[in-house]
Amino acid sequence: MINSHGDGSSPRVFAVANQKGGVGKTTTTVNIGTAMGAVGKKVLLIDMDPQGNASTGLGLMPEERNPSIYDVLIGDCPVEEAIRETSVPNVFLIPAVRDLAGASTELLSMDRRSFRLRDTIRGLIKSLENRTGQPGGGIDYVLIDCPPSLDVLTVNALAAADGVVVPLQCEFFALEGLSELLRTINRVKSTLNPDLEIEGIVLTMFDKRNNLSSQVADDVREHLGDKVYSTIIPRNVRISEAPSHGIPALLYDHKCSGSKAYVKLAAEVMKHKKDDTRLPA
Ligand SMILES: Nc1ncnc2c1ncn2[C@@H]1O[C@H](COP(=O)(O)OP(=O)(O)OP(=O)(O)O)[C@@H](O)[C@H]1O
Ligand SMILES: [Mg+2]
């Protein structure tokens, strides 16, 4: 694998997180990963959700998911053995299994319990660098799909990440729970990972026929300003059909409005370099 940042840097690690369920975390992770892969970036997607939706969305059947991130986190399997190629060009996957739900309890009694994922990713990069001689070991982006909770799995993802991408669904309760998420991010930043930043907030499932969607989008921009990506992801039936075919929407129908939006979003995510912007209080 060849890292194509071209600046000798490490891969950028993003956690896609929001403890609210069904807001578009997995769809966003899988489709920005696919769009990055399409422009030649090497992407490692880590499924940290026991539901395994990202693994399904990338075509990996439940019986094909061992070894998984669960085995890696509890120390039963070297990370390299858990990495799979996918049918998506340049996108590699460490899948999740249901047992990952139990890892929350198992990790609580383990050494460096909040750093298991960070140690895993850093160890992997170091070993790939040694083997390939490539900076970053040939990986450009690591994308972590988080579960809908703020448990030890999400804390591991936040402790491992450079930035958090937060999908917010354009619905009435969009901002509900956001302050709790921001508090968790700030707590992780002040205790476990001083480098953590909010990479960006992405508005999802926007329905242009619904006034409420526009009101929510305006409201979110008013509160969160330039942290909000300019690309808005529309509600689009092709996006919801794709996972049952085991392929990302971008491969299922690259011309649909949802896919086009994810290509734009991925470009925004890739363009944004780390800067000194501060987290909202
Ligand atoms: N832009 C969209 N248009 C239409 N349907 C969408 C869109 N984005 C996501 N969906 C659908 O909404 C549902 C929830 O999306 P997704 O699984 O990405 O959310 P999530 O935040 O990962 O959920 P969970 O919290 O359960 O992990 C899925 O059925 C998905 O196919
Ligand atoms: Mg999900």
Tab-separated table of C-alpha atoms in Angstrom, residues 26 29-30 45-47 51-59 93 145:
chain	number	residue	atom	x	y	z
A	26	THR	CA	-22.375	4.063	8.843
A	29	THR	CA	-18.275	6.195	6.831
A	30	VAL	CA	-18.780	3.693	4.025
A	45	LEU	CA	-12.295	1.239	7.625
A	46	ILE	CA	-12.694	-0.102	11.147
A	47	ASP	CA	-16.157	-1.271	12.153
A	51	GLN	CA	-24.299	-4.293	14.808
A	52	GLY	CA	-21.700	-4.721	12.054
A	53	ASN	CA	-23.582	-2.527	9.576
A	54	ALA	CA	-20.431	-1.214	7.912
A	55	SER	CA	-19.252	-4.809	7.453
A	56	THR	CA	-22.611	-5.666	5.849
A	57	GLY	CA	-22.519	-2.529	3.725
A	58	LEU	CA	-19.135	-3.583	2.382
A	59	GLY	CA	-20.434	-7.029	1.493
A	93	LEU	CA	-11.967	-3.422	6.340
A	145	ASP	CA	-17.583	3.677	12.347
